[in-house]
XYZ file of C-alpha atoms in Angstrom:
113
model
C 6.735 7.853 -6.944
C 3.713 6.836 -4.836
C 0.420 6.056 -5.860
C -1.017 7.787 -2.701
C -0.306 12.022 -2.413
C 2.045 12.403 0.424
C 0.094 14.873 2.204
C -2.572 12.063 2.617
C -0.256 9.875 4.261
C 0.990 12.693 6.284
C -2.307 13.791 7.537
C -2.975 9.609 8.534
C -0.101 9.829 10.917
C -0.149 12.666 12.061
C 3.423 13.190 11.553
C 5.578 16.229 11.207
C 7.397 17.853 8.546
C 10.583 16.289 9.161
C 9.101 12.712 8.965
C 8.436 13.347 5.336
C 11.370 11.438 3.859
C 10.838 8.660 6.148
C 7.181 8.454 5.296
C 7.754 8.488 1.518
C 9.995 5.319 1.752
C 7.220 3.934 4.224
C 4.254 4.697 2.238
C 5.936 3.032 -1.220
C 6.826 -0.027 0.467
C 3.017 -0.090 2.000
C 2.227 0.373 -1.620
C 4.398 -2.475 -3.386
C 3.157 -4.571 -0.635
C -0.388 -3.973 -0.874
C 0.469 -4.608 -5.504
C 2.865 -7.996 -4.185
C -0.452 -9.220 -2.208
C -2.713 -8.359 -5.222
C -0.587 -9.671 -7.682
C -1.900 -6.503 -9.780
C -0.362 -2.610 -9.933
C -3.007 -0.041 -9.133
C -2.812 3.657 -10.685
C -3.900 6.451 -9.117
C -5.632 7.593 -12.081
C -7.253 6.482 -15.529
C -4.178 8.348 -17.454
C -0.995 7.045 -15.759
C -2.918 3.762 -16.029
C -3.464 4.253 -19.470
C 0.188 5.318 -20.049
C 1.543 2.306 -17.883
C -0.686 0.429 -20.433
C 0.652 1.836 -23.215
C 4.353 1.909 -22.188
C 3.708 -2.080 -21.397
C 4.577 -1.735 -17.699
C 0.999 -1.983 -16.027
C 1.392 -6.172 -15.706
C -1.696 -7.892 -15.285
C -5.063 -6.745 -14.473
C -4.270 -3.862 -13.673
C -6.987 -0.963 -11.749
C -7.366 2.090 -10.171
C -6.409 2.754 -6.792
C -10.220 1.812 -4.704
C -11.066 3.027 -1.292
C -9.893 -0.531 -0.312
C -6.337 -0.244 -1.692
C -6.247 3.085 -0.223
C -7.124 1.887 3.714
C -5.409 -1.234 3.741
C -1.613 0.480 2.062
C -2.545 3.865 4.755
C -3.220 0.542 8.218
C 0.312 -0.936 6.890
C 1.936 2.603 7.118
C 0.257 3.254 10.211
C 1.838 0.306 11.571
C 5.056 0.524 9.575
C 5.481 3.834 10.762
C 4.408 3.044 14.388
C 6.721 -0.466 14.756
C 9.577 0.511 13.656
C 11.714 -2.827 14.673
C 9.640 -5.882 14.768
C 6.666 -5.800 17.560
C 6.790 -8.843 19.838
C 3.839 -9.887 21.948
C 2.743 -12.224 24.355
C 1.237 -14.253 21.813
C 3.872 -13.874 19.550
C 5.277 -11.730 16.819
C 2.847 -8.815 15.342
C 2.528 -8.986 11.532
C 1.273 -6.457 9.609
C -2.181 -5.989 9.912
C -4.432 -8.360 9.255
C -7.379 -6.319 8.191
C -5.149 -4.829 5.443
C -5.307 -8.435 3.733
C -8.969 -8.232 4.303
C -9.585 -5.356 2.361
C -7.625 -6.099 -0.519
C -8.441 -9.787 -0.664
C -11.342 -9.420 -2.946
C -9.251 -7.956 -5.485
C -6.626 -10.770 -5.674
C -5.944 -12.598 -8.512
C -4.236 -15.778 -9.278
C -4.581 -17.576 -6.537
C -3.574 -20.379 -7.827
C -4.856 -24.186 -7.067
C-alpha cells in the first residue's frame, strides 16, 4: 500500500483510468526508492507511524511524509511513468531525476564516513 493516495499520483500524470494498476506499481517503487535513498520509512500519517512504531517495523528514524518526500517520489513517477525502457541521450544514459535526490537529501541519514 502506498504512502501517497492514488488519486494524487493520478492527477500528477495526468493519466487515465486504465493506467491505474500500472501507476500503483510505479508510484510504490518511486516510494521504496525515495525510503532506499533516505535510509528512513516515511508514514503518511502520525497513526500508521505510530502503529509501524509499535508493531517494530518503522526502522530507523523514521517521519512523516514532507512536501519534499512528496515532490521528489511524484518527479521519479513522472519519469518512471514517462521512460518506460531506459532513456538514452546524447550525453549518455538518463537517470532518474536528479532534483529528486535534491529534495530528499537533507533528510538522509547515515551517510556514513
Amino acid at each position: 500500500m502506498s504512502v501517497i493516495d492514488i488519486e494524487i499520483a493520478m492527477q500528477h500524470l495526468r493519466a487515465e483510468d486504465e493506467d491505474r494498476p500500472l501507476v500503483q506499481r510505479y508510484l510504490e517503487a518511486a516510494e521504496d526508492s525515495a525510503s532506499q535513498y533516505l535510509q528512513r520509512r516515511f508514514y503518511a500519517n502520525s497513526h500508521t507511524l505510530e502503529q509501524a512504531v509499535l508493531e517494530g517495523t518503522a526502522g530507523r528514524d523514521p517521519l512523516l511524509i514532507t512536501p519534499s518526500i512528496l515532490a521528489a517520489c511524484l518527479l521519479v513517477l513522472g519519469h518512471l511513468y514517462d521512460n518506460r525502457i531506459d532513456v538514452f541521450s546524447e550525453s549518455g544514459r538518463a537517470d532518474l531525476p536528479t532534483g529528486s535526490r535534491s529534495l530528499l537529501a537533507p533528510l538522509r541519514v547515515a551517510l556514513g564516513v
